[in-house]
Amino acid sequence: MRKRKTSNTDIKKTLSRSTELFKTYKPITPGIRHLRRPLNLHIYEGRPVRALTIAKRKNGGRNSYGRITVRHRGGGHRQRIRTLDFVREEQGVYDVIRIEYDPGRSAHIALVRSRDPKHEGTQRWKYILATDGMRAGDEVQSFRQGIPEGFIPDFDAALKEEEKASEVAGEKSEGQGQKASSAHSLALGILRTMTLKPGNVLQLKLMPPGTVIHNIALKPSGPGILVRAAGSFGQIVSHEDAGRYTHVRLQSGEVRKILSDCCATVGKVSNPLWKGRSLGKAGRARWLGRRPSVRGVAMNA
């Protein structure tokens, strides 16, 4: 049986997907010949919400004495700092209004609005880290305070049955214990189906092993600190039998023990193609506030 020869057109079709992920330009000027940007057609092109931003005062890498303490900084376009909510204590459903660009980070941010009419100001409107695949119209929730009562009626009933079974374990028969455990496992499965959605905040102990997470907190009441860069994610490896710690594999491959009461956001950080971009020219780096770097051996002694 003769093998069909692979033509150049077949190879181009196979590799064509990589060119569609980035936007390239016809090189009518030298500055855009090597320019390559990720295709993000869902990004909002307008200005941010001014009440959720702070003016950024640049110092050019100098300290209060005027001496350079951080090299290769200075200039750049004027920017405003977006104030993000890394804690997300407020419960309830938040609607994603739009996905925006943030000059202060590699990931995208999402503007969300609370459905609770009692919330006002920054409780009603806030910026959060956008999850990969998040779009306008999605819904996100925070379960940092735990699962609210009545969220899953079967879950509350199953917990009560389990408490009763543990109190009078010796008096109950084996069949009744199996019935209570099966009801609890069913309710737990329903709970994970309703809560394990990208963008939701959950305690680590409520997530099964293998869950992809980001924006991981190191204190039960603290903000998310770990895994916040574009395209990064962590993964839950296992829960300790004692229930105090959860093993989480970070982006570097390190497996860290984190308190099970700490919270994290489900999903992967947005803008995973950020590392494949190309600025195209030195001037675009200057717009970002980066000054040239010169090797020490090339300087005069």
PDB file of C-alpha atoms in Angstrom:
ATOM      1  CA  MET A   1       0.000   0.000   0.000  1.00  0.00           C
ATOM      2  CA  ARG A   2       1.505   3.319  -1.098  1.00  0.00           C
ATOM      3  CA  LYS A   3       1.936   6.059   1.445  1.00  0.00           C
ATOM      4  CA  ARG A   4       0.550   9.443   0.517  1.00  0.00           C
ATOM      5  CA  LYS A   5       3.213  12.113   0.374  1.00  0.00           C
ATOM      6  CA  THR A   6       2.744  15.014   2.728  1.00  0.00           C
ATOM      7  CA  SER A   7       2.707  18.226   0.735  1.00  0.00           C
ATOM      8  CA  ASN A   8       3.641  21.685   1.935  1.00  0.00           C
ATOM      9  CA  THR A   9      -0.016  22.719   1.867  1.00  0.00           C
ATOM     10  CA  ASP A  10      -0.907  19.997   4.378  1.00  0.00           C
ATOM     11  CA  ILE A  11       1.865  21.150   6.697  1.00  0.00           C
ATOM     12  CA  LYS A  12       0.697  24.753   6.412  1.00  0.00           C
ATOM     13  CA  LYS A  13      -2.874  23.725   7.226  1.00  0.00           C
ATOM     14  CA  THR A  14      -1.637  21.876  10.298  1.00  0.00           C
ATOM     15  CA  LEU A  15       0.389  24.826  11.521  1.00  0.00           C
ATOM     16  CA  SER A  16      -2.053  27.526  10.456  1.00  0.00           C
ATOM     17  CA  ARG A  17      -3.757  27.618  13.857  1.00  0.00           C
ATOM     18  CA  SER A  18      -0.684  29.128  15.482  1.00  0.00           C
ATOM     19  CA  THR A  19      -0.848  32.159  13.190  1.00  0.00           C
ATOM     20  CA  GLU A  20      -4.524  32.754  13.952  1.00  0.00           C
ATOM     21  CA  LEU A  21      -3.849  33.127  17.674  1.00  0.00           C
ATOM     22  CA  PHE A  22      -1.781  36.283  17.147  1.00  0.00           C
ATOM     23  CA  LYS A  23      -2.342  39.438  15.184  1.00  0.00           C
ATOM     24  CA  THR A  24       0.451  40.317  12.768  1.00  0.00           C
ATOM     25  CA  TYR A  25       0.786  43.295  10.465  1.00  0.00           C
ATOM     26  CA  LYS A  26       1.892  43.961   6.918  1.00  0.00           C
ATOM     27  CA  PRO A  27       5.409  45.418   7.287  1.00  0.00           C
ATOM     28  CA  ILE A  28       4.791  48.832   5.733  1.00  0.00           C
ATOM     29  CA  THR A  29       7.097  50.261   8.461  1.00  0.00           C
ATOM     30  CA  PRO A  30      10.069  48.648  10.222  1.00  0.00           C
ATOM     31  CA  GLY A  31       8.392  49.009  13.614  1.00  0.00           C
ATOM     32  CA  ILE A  32       5.527  46.642  12.803  1.00  0.00           C
ATOM     33  CA  ARG A  33       7.486  44.029  10.877  1.00  0.00           C
ATOM     34  CA  HIS A  34       8.042  41.880  13.968  1.00  0.00           C
ATOM     35  CA  LEU A  35       5.071  43.168  15.954  1.00  0.00           C
ATOM     36  CA  ARG A  36       2.866  40.340  17.209  1.00  0.00           C
ATOM     37  CA  ARG A  37      -0.077  40.654  19.566  1.00  0.00           C
ATOM     38  CA  PRO A  38      -2.493  38.057  20.977  1.00  0.00           C
ATOM     39  CA  LEU A  39      -5.967  38.195  19.446  1.00  0.00           C
ATOM     40  CA  ASN A  40      -8.264  39.462  22.181  1.00  0.00           C
ATOM     41  CA  LEU A  41     -11.370  40.655  20.399  1.00  0.00           C
ATOM     42  CA  HIS A  42     -13.416  40.539  23.605  1.00  0.00           C
ATOM     43  CA  ILE A  43     -11.395  43.276  25.336  1.00  0.00           C
ATOM     44  CA  TYR A  44     -13.303  46.481  26.074  1.00  0.00           C
ATOM     45  CA  GLU A  45     -11.767  49.393  24.159  1.00  0.00           C
ATOM     46  CA  GLY A  46     -13.047  52.217  26.370  1.00  0.00           C
ATOM     47  CA  ARG A  47     -11.702  53.790  29.547  1.00  0.00           C
ATOM     48  CA  PRO A  48     -11.861  52.127  32.998  1.00  0.00           C
ATOM     49  CA  VAL A  49     -14.251  53.080  35.789  1.00  0.00           C
ATOM     50  CA  ARG A  50     -12.483  56.072  37.310  1.00  0.00           C
ATOM     51  CA  ALA A  51     -13.832  55.446  40.821  1.00  0.00           C
ATOM     52  CA  LEU A  52     -12.037  52.080  40.812  1.00  0.00           C
ATOM     53  CA  THR A  53      -8.649  53.545  39.825  1.00  0.00           C
ATOM     54  CA  ILE A  54      -5.861  55.469  41.565  1.00  0.00           C
ATOM     55  CA  ALA A  55      -3.377  57.883  39.989  1.00  0.00           C
ATOM     56  CA  LYS A  56       0.071  56.365  39.506  1.00  0.00           C
ATOM     57  CA  ARG A  57       2.929  58.715  40.394  1.00  0.00           C
ATOM     58  CA  LYS A  58       6.172  57.615  38.758  1.00  0.00           C
ATOM     59  CA  ASN A  59       9.615  58.208  40.253  1.00  0.00           C
ATOM     60  CA  GLY A  60      11.825  56.917  37.450  1.00  0.00           C
ATOM     61  CA  GLY A  61      13.433  54.287  39.686  1.00  0.00           C
ATOM     62  CA  ARG A  62      14.774  56.925  42.110  1.00  0.00           C
ATOM     63  CA  ASN A  63      14.432  57.109  45.891  1.00  0.00           C
ATOM     64  CA  SER A  64      13.774  60.168  48.072  1.00  0.00           C
ATOM     65  CA  TYR A  65      17.422  61.255  47.653  1.00  0.00           C
ATOM     66  CA  GLY A  66      17.114  61.217  43.875  1.00  0.00           C
ATOM     67  CA  ARG A  67      19.487  58.316  43.449  1.00  0.00           C
ATOM     68  CA  ILE A  68      18.704  55.466  41.052  1.00  0.00           C
ATOM     69  CA  THR A  69      17.857  52.370  43.090  1.00  0.00           C
ATOM     70  CA  VAL A  70      16.154  50.393  40.294  1.00  0.00           C
ATOM     71  CA  ARG A  71      17.776  50.539  36.893  1.00  0.00           C
ATOM     72  CA  HIS A  72      16.095  50.604  33.478  1.00  0.00           C
ATOM     73  CA  ARG A  73      12.979  52.485  34.618  1.00  0.00           C
ATOM     74  CA  GLY A  74      11.663  55.838  33.496  1.00  0.00           C
ATOM     75  CA  GLY A  75       9.317  57.590  31.095  1.00  0.00           C
ATOM     76  CA  GLY A  76       6.391  55.768  29.602  1.00  0.00           C
ATOM     77  CA  HIS A  77       2.746  56.568  29.070  1.00  0.00           C
ATOM     78  CA  ARG A  78       0.665  57.938  31.925  1.00  0.00           C
ATOM     79  CA  GLN A  79      -1.188  55.145  33.722  1.00  0.00           C
ATOM     80  CA  ARG A  80      -3.792  54.679  36.441  1.00  0.00           C
ATOM     81  CA  ILE A  81      -3.689  51.821  38.940  1.00  0.00           C
ATOM     82  CA  ARG A  82      -6.754  49.560  38.859  1.00  0.00           C
ATOM     83  CA  THR A  83      -7.860  48.580  42.366  1.00  0.00           C
ATOM     84  CA  LEU A  84      -8.673  44.869  42.262  1.00  0.00           C
ATOM     85  CA  ASP A  85     -10.559  42.885  44.872  1.00  0.00           C
ATOM     86  CA  PHE A  86      -8.353  39.917  45.775  1.00  0.00           C
ATOM     87  CA  VAL A  87     -10.412  39.041  48.889  1.00  0.00           C
ATOM     88  CA  ARG A  88     -13.998  38.914  47.559  1.00  0.00           C
ATOM     89  CA  GLU A  89     -15.797  38.667  50.886  1.00  0.00           C
ATOM     90  CA  GLU A  90     -19.251  39.710  49.634  1.00  0.00           C
ATOM     91  CA  GLN A  91     -21.567  36.809  48.912  1.00  0.00           C
ATOM     92  CA  GLY A  92     -24.145  36.637  46.162  1.00  0.00           C
ATOM     93  CA  VAL A  93     -24.129  36.531  42.389  1.00  0.00           C
ATOM     94  CA  TYR A  94     -22.008  39.023  40.452  1.00  0.00           C
ATOM     95  CA  ASP A  95     -22.533  39.622  36.718  1.00  0.00           C
ATOM     96  CA  VAL A  96     -19.505  40.090  34.480  1.00  0.00           C
ATOM     97  CA  ILE A  97     -20.040  43.364  32.617  1.00  0.00           C
ATOM     98  CA  ARG A  98     -16.884  43.427  30.492  1.00  0.00           C
ATOM     99  CA  ILE A  99     -13.253  42.279  30.233  1.00  0.00           C
ATOM    100  CA  GLU A 100     -10.655  45.051  30.324  1.00  0.00           C
ATOM    101  CA  TYR A 101      -6.936  45.582  29.782  1.00  0.00           C
ATOM    102  CA  ASP A 102      -4.820  46.407  32.818  1.00  0.00           C
ATOM    103  CA  PRO A 103      -1.453  48.143  32.226  1.00  0.00           C
ATOM    104  CA  GLY A 104      -0.261  47.093  35.676  1.00  0.00           C
ATOM    105  CA  ARG A 105      -0.381  43.323  35.102  1.00  0.00           C
ATOM    106  CA  SER A 106      -0.090  40.735  32.362  1.00  0.00           C
ATOM    107  CA  ALA A 107      -3.539  39.229  32.984  1.00  0.00           C
ATOM    108  CA  HIS A 108      -6.863  40.786  32.024  1.00  0.00           C
ATOM    109  CA  ILE A 109      -9.356  42.076  34.567  1.00  0.00           C
ATOM    110  CA  ALA A 110     -13.147  41.801  34.694  1.00  0.00           C
ATOM    111  CA  LEU A 111     -15.620  44.464  35.782  1.00  0.00           C
ATOM    112  CA  VAL A 112     -18.379  42.787  37.809  1.00  0.00           C
ATOM    113  CA  ARG A 113     -21.620  44.120  39.293  1.00  0.00           C
ATOM    114  CA  SER A 114     -23.567  42.747  42.262  1.00  0.00           C
ATOM    115  CA  ARG A 115     -27.215  41.781  41.956  1.00  0.00           C
ATOM    116  CA  ASP A 116     -27.887  42.713  45.582  1.00  0.00           C
ATOM    117  CA  PRO A 117     -29.676  46.104  45.649  1.00  0.00           C
ATOM    118  CA  LYS A 118     -28.306  46.745  49.153  1.00  0.00           C
ATOM    119  CA  HIS A 119     -24.729  46.871  47.869  1.00  0.00           C
ATOM    120  CA  GLU A 120     -23.437  50.326  47.004  1.00  0.00           C
ATOM    121  CA  GLY A 121     -20.179  51.795  45.721  1.00  0.00           C
ATOM    122  CA  THR A 122     -17.248  49.406  45.669  1.00  0.00           C
ATOM    123  CA  GLN A 123     -19.439  46.595  47.015  1.00  0.00           C
ATOM    124  CA  ARG A 124     -21.658  46.846  43.937  1.00  0.00           C
ATOM    125  CA  TRP A 125     -18.931  47.486  41.341  1.00  0.00           C
ATOM    126  CA  LYS A 126     -15.465  45.953  41.498  1.00  0.00           C
ATOM    127  CA  TYR A 127     -12.590  44.674  39.420  1.00  0.00           C
ATOM    128  CA  ILE A 128     -11.444  41.056  39.743  1.00  0.00           C
ATOM    129  CA  LEU A 129      -8.867  38.924  37.962  1.00  0.00           C
ATOM    130  CA  ALA A 130     -10.421  37.537  34.797  1.00  0.00           C
ATOM    131  CA  THR A 131     -10.398  33.768  34.416  1.00  0.00           C
ATOM    132  CA  ASP A 132      -9.419  32.202  31.108  1.00  0.00           C
ATOM    133  CA  GLY A 133     -12.561  31.965  28.982  1.00  0.00           C
ATOM    134  CA  MET A 134     -14.534  34.508  31.033  1.00  0.00           C
ATOM    135  CA  ARG A 135     -16.755  36.757  28.922  1.00  0.00           C
ATOM    136  CA  ALA A 136     -19.334  39.474  29.447  1.00  0.00           C
ATOM    137  CA  GLY A 137     -22.609  37.993  30.696  1.00  0.00           C
ATOM    138  CA  ASP A 138     -21.043  35.288  32.864  1.00  0.00           C
ATOM    139  CA  GLU A 139     -21.879  34.870  36.544  1.00  0.00           C
ATOM    140  CA  VAL A 140     -19.417  34.503  39.423  1.00  0.00           C
ATOM    141  CA  GLN A 141     -19.904  33.933  43.146  1.00  0.00           C
ATOM    142  CA  SER A 142     -17.823  33.983  46.294  1.00  0.00           C
ATOM    143  CA  PHE A 143     -18.190  31.244  48.919  1.00  0.00           C
ATOM    144  CA  ARG A 144     -15.443  32.600  51.189  1.00  0.00           C
ATOM    145  CA  GLN A 145     -17.875  32.753  54.112  1.00  0.00           C
ATOM    146  CA  GLY A 146     -18.940  29.158  53.432  1.00  0.00           C
ATOM    147  CA  ILE A 147     -21.957  27.672  51.720  1.00  0.00           C
ATOM    148  CA  PRO A 148     -25.052  29.731  52.639  1.00  0.00           C
ATOM    149  CA  GLU A 149     -27.931  27.882  54.271  1.00  0.00           C
ATOM    150  CA  GLY A 150     -30.563  26.768  51.809  1.00  0.00           C
ATOM    151  CA  PHE A 151     -28.170  26.940  48.859  1.00  0.00           C
ATOM    152  CA  ILE A 152     -28.512  23.157  48.541  1.00  0.00           C
ATOM    153  CA  PRO A 153     -31.303  21.801  50.778  1.00  0.00           C
ATOM    154  CA  ASP A 154     -30.125  18.182  50.463  1.00  0.00           C
ATOM    155  CA  PHE A 155     -26.642  19.193  51.553  1.00  0.00           C
ATOM    156  CA  ASP A 156     -27.845  20.681  54.848  1.00  0.00           C
ATOM    157  CA  ALA A 157     -30.035  17.645  55.535  1.00  0.00           C
ATOM    158  CA  ALA A 158     -27.149  15.295  54.752  1.00  0.00           C
ATOM    159  CA  LEU A 159     -24.861  17.160  57.151  1.00  0.00           C
ATOM    160  CA  LYS A 160     -27.438  16.829  59.936  1.00  0.00           C
ATOM    161  CA  GLU A 161     -27.813  13.114  59.217  1.00  0.00           C
ATOM    162  CA  GLU A 162     -24.052  12.678  59.339  1.00  0.00           C
ATOM    163  CA  GLU A 163     -23.833  14.492  62.693  1.00  0.00           C
ATOM    164  CA  LYS A 164     -26.556  12.302  64.147  1.00  0.00           C
ATOM    165  CA  ALA A 165     -24.860   9.197  62.779  1.00  0.00           C
ATOM    166  CA  SER A 166     -21.551  10.178  64.398  1.00  0.00           C
ATOM    167  CA  GLU A 167     -23.223  10.841  67.766  1.00  0.00           C
ATOM    168  CA  VAL A 168     -25.059   7.535  67.959  1.00  0.00           C
ATOM    169  CA  ALA A 169     -22.809   5.434  65.736  1.00  0.00           C
ATOM    170  CA  GLY A 170     -22.914   2.441  68.068  1.00  0.00           C
ATOM    171  CA  GLU A 171     -26.706   2.352  68.259  1.00  0.00           C
ATOM    172  CA  LYS A 172     -27.348   2.542  64.510  1.00  0.00           C
ATOM    173  CA  SER A 173     -27.213  -0.384  62.201  1.00  0.00           C
ATOM    174  CA  GLU A 174     -24.746  -0.721  59.350  1.00  0.00           C
ATOM    175  CA  GLY A 175     -27.443  -0.251  56.690  1.00  0.00           C
ATOM    176  CA  GLN A 176     -28.560   3.086  58.115  1.00  0.00           C
ATOM    177  CA  GLY A 177     -24.959   4.310  58.179  1.00  0.00           C
ATOM    178  CA  GLN A 178     -24.463   3.412  54.540  1.00  0.00           C
ATOM    179  CA  LYS A 179     -27.678   5.248  53.638  1.00  0.00           C
ATOM    180  CA  ALA A 180     -26.498   8.411  55.405  1.00  0.00           C
ATOM    181  CA  SER A 181     -23.054   8.263  53.744  1.00  0.00           C
ATOM    182  CA  SER A 182     -24.575   7.779  50.288  1.00  0.00           C
ATOM    183  CA  ALA A 183     -26.893  10.772  50.855  1.00  0.00           C
ATOM    184  CA  HIS A 184     -23.914  12.874  51.920  1.00  0.00           C
ATOM    185  CA  SER A 185     -21.837  11.861  48.894  1.00  0.00           C
ATOM    186  CA  LEU A 186     -24.753  12.683  46.587  1.00  0.00           C
ATOM    187  CA  ALA A 187     -25.234  16.088  48.175  1.00  0.00           C
ATOM    188  CA  LEU A 188     -21.476  16.732  48.012  1.00  0.00           C
ATOM    189  CA  GLY A 189     -21.501  15.914  44.286  1.00  0.00           C
ATOM    190  CA  ILE A 190     -24.382  18.359  43.723  1.00  0.00           C
ATOM    191  CA  LEU A 191     -22.504  20.982  45.739  1.00  0.00           C
ATOM    192  CA  ARG A 192     -19.382  20.651  43.611  1.00  0.00           C
ATOM    193  CA  THR A 193     -21.444  20.801  40.420  1.00  0.00           C
ATOM    194  CA  MET A 194     -23.030  24.091  41.491  1.00  0.00           C
ATOM    195  CA  THR A 195     -19.958  25.761  42.963  1.00  0.00           C
ATOM    196  CA  LEU A 196     -16.938  24.511  40.973  1.00  0.00           C
ATOM    197  CA  LYS A 197     -17.234  27.018  38.137  1.00  0.00           C
ATOM    198  CA  PRO A 198     -14.462  29.242  36.711  1.00  0.00           C
ATOM    199  CA  GLY A 199     -14.334  32.537  38.563  1.00  0.00           C
ATOM    200  CA  ASN A 200     -15.944  31.294  41.795  1.00  0.00           C
ATOM    201  CA  VAL A 201     -14.117  31.615  45.117  1.00  0.00           C
ATOM    202  CA  LEU A 202     -14.087  28.531  47.352  1.00  0.00           C
ATOM    203  CA  GLN A 203     -12.219  27.198  50.335  1.00  0.00           C
ATOM    204  CA  LEU A 204      -9.562  24.654  49.419  1.00  0.00           C
ATOM    205  CA  LYS A 205     -11.196  21.943  51.518  1.00  0.00           C
ATOM    206  CA  LEU A 206     -14.335  22.112  49.334  1.00  0.00           C
ATOM    207  CA  MET A 207     -12.410  21.409  46.115  1.00  0.00           C
ATOM    208  CA  PRO A 208     -11.598  17.860  44.960  1.00  0.00           C
ATOM    209  CA  PRO A 209      -8.027  16.870  44.013  1.00  0.00           C
ATOM    210  CA  GLY A 210      -7.113  17.845  40.473  1.00  0.00           C
ATOM    211  CA  THR A 211      -9.007  21.156  40.523  1.00  0.00           C
ATOM    212  CA  VAL A 212      -7.231  23.963  38.630  1.00  0.00           C
ATOM    213  CA  ILE A 213      -7.072  27.148  40.727  1.00  0.00           C
ATOM    214  CA  HIS A 214      -5.421  30.577  40.894  1.00  0.00           C
ATOM    215  CA  ASN A 215      -5.320  33.652  43.169  1.00  0.00           C
ATOM    216  CA  ILE A 216      -4.505  31.478  46.186  1.00  0.00           C
ATOM    217  CA  ALA A 217      -4.562  32.987  49.683  1.00  0.00           C
ATOM    218  CA  LEU A 218      -2.091  32.030  52.411  1.00  0.00           C
ATOM    219  CA  LYS A 219      -4.319  33.132  55.310  1.00  0.00           C
ATOM    220  CA  PRO A 220      -7.993  32.185  55.818  1.00  0.00           C
ATOM    221  CA  SER A 221      -9.005  35.855  55.902  1.00  0.00           C
ATOM    222  CA  GLY A 222      -6.255  37.211  53.662  1.00  0.00           C
ATOM    223  CA  PRO A 223      -6.205  38.223  49.989  1.00  0.00           C
ATOM    224  CA  GLY A 224      -5.116  36.012  47.117  1.00  0.00           C
ATOM    225  CA  ILE A 225      -1.341  36.202  46.718  1.00  0.00           C
ATOM    226  CA  LEU A 226      -0.095  33.215  44.730  1.00  0.00           C
ATOM    227  CA  VAL A 227      -0.647  32.452  41.009  1.00  0.00           C
ATOM    228  CA  ARG A 228      -1.875  35.750  39.562  1.00  0.00           C
ATOM    229  CA  ALA A 229       0.201  36.145  36.357  1.00  0.00           C
ATOM    230  CA  ALA A 230      -1.237  35.661  32.869  1.00  0.00           C
ATOM    231  CA  GLY A 231      -1.886  32.029  31.932  1.00  0.00           C
ATOM    232  CA  SER A 232      -0.685  30.649  35.272  1.00  0.00           C
ATOM    233  CA  PHE A 233      -2.534  28.119  37.405  1.00  0.00           C
ATOM    234  CA  GLY A 234      -2.113  25.848  40.399  1.00  0.00           C
ATOM    235  CA  GLN A 235      -3.575  22.427  41.019  1.00  0.00           C
ATOM    236  CA  ILE A 236      -4.836  20.732  44.146  1.00  0.00           C
ATOM    237  CA  VAL A 237      -2.861  17.534  44.703  1.00  0.00           C
ATOM    238  CA  SER A 238      -4.394  16.111  47.862  1.00  0.00           C
ATOM    239  CA  HIS A 239      -5.995  16.851  51.231  1.00  0.00           C
ATOM    240  CA  GLU A 240      -4.394  15.646  54.444  1.00  0.00           C
ATOM    241  CA  ASP A 241      -6.354  13.152  56.520  1.00  0.00           C
ATOM    242  CA  ALA A 242      -6.334  15.482  59.511  1.00  0.00           C
ATOM    243  CA  GLY A 243      -7.973  18.110  57.313  1.00  0.00           C
ATOM    244  CA  ARG A 244      -5.692  20.980  58.347  1.00  0.00           C
ATOM    245  CA  TYR A 245      -3.574  21.334  55.199  1.00  0.00           C
ATOM    246  CA  THR A 246      -4.073  20.977  51.453  1.00  0.00           C
ATOM    247  CA  HIS A 247      -1.217  20.205  49.076  1.00  0.00           C
ATOM    248  CA  VAL A 248      -1.180  22.547  46.067  1.00  0.00           C
ATOM    249  CA  ARG A 249       1.167  22.284  43.087  1.00  0.00           C
ATOM    250  CA  LEU A 250       2.249  25.754  41.986  1.00  0.00           C
ATOM    251  CA  GLN A 251       3.335  26.924  38.536  1.00  0.00           C
ATOM    252  CA  SER A 252       7.009  26.295  39.330  1.00  0.00           C
ATOM    253  CA  GLY A 253       6.295  22.654  40.190  1.00  0.00           C
ATOM    254  CA  GLU A 254       6.643  23.210  43.926  1.00  0.00           C
ATOM    255  CA  VAL A 255       4.060  21.417  46.055  1.00  0.00           C
ATOM    256  CA  ARG A 256       3.156  23.677  48.957  1.00  0.00           C
ATOM    257  CA  LYS A 257       1.132  22.947  52.081  1.00  0.00           C
ATOM    258  CA  ILE A 258      -1.611  25.555  52.492  1.00  0.00           C
ATOM    259  CA  LEU A 259      -4.260  25.741  55.207  1.00  0.00           C
ATOM    260  CA  SER A 260      -7.461  24.089  54.012  1.00  0.00           C
ATOM    261  CA  ASP A 261      -9.519  27.056  55.247  1.00  0.00           C
ATOM    262  CA  CYS A 262      -7.743  29.376  52.777  1.00  0.00           C
ATOM    263  CA  CYS A 263      -9.582  30.364  49.623  1.00  0.00           C
ATOM    264  CA  ALA A 264      -8.720  30.311  45.936  1.00  0.00           C
ATOM    265  CA  THR A 265     -10.447  31.071  42.643  1.00  0.00           C
ATOM    266  CA  VAL A 266     -11.432  28.215  40.365  1.00  0.00           C
ATOM    267  CA  GLY A 267      -9.908  28.215  36.893  1.00  0.00           C
ATOM    268  CA  LYS A 268      -6.854  29.470  35.048  1.00  0.00           C
ATOM    269  CA  VAL A 269      -5.696  33.086  34.780  1.00  0.00           C
ATOM    270  CA  SER A 270      -6.688  34.842  31.556  1.00  0.00           C
ATOM    271  CA  ASN A 271      -4.452  35.935  28.645  1.00  0.00           C
ATOM    272  CA  PRO A 272      -2.318  32.764  28.348  1.00  0.00           C
ATOM    273  CA  LEU A 273      -0.814  33.968  25.035  1.00  0.00           C
ATOM    274  CA  TRP A 274       0.823  36.959  26.678  1.00  0.00           C
ATOM    275  CA  LYS A 275       4.237  35.268  26.761  1.00  0.00           C
ATOM    276  CA  GLY A 276       4.173  34.812  22.973  1.00  0.00           C
ATOM    277  CA  ARG A 277       3.825  38.489  22.138  1.00  0.00           C
ATOM    278  CA  SER A 278       6.560  40.555  20.467  1.00  0.00           C
ATOM    279  CA  LEU A 279       6.864  44.314  20.975  1.00  0.00           C
ATOM    280  CA  GLY A 280       8.411  44.784  17.545  1.00  0.00           C
ATOM    281  CA  LYS A 281      10.557  47.830  18.316  1.00  0.00           C
ATOM    282  CA  ALA A 282      12.471  49.530  21.117  1.00  0.00           C
ATOM    283  CA  GLY A 283      10.088  52.487  21.201  1.00  0.00           C
ATOM    284  CA  ARG A 284       7.197  50.304  22.322  1.00  0.00           C
ATOM    285  CA  ALA A 285       9.275  49.229  25.344  1.00  0.00           C
ATOM    286  CA  ARG A 286       9.846  52.917  26.140  1.00  0.00           C
ATOM    287  CA  TRP A 287       6.075  53.478  26.078  1.00  0.00           C
ATOM    288  CA  LEU A 288       5.836  50.848  28.818  1.00  0.00           C
ATOM    289  CA  GLY A 289       8.353  52.735  30.963  1.00  0.00           C
ATOM    290  CA  ARG A 290      11.401  50.575  30.248  1.00  0.00           C
ATOM    291  CA  ARG A 291      14.739  52.283  29.610  1.00  0.00           C
ATOM    292  CA  PRO A 292      17.606  50.627  27.706  1.00  0.00           C
ATOM    293  CA  SER A 293      19.813  48.111  29.494  1.00  0.00           C
ATOM    294  CA  VAL A 294      23.541  48.245  28.785  1.00  0.00           C
ATOM    295  CA  ARG A 295      25.940  45.426  29.634  1.00  0.00           C
ATOM    296  CA  GLY A 296      28.532  46.287  32.223  1.00  0.00           C
ATOM    297  CA  VAL A 297      31.458  45.035  30.119  1.00  0.00           C
ATOM    298  CA  ALA A 298      30.423  47.449  27.376  1.00  0.00           C
ATOM    299  CA  MET A 299      30.721  50.471  29.679  1.00  0.00           C
ATOM    300  CA  ASN A 300      33.859  52.551  30.195  1.00  0.00           C
ATOM    301  CA  ALA A 301      35.934  51.569  33.217  1.00  0.00           C
TER     302      ALA A 301
END
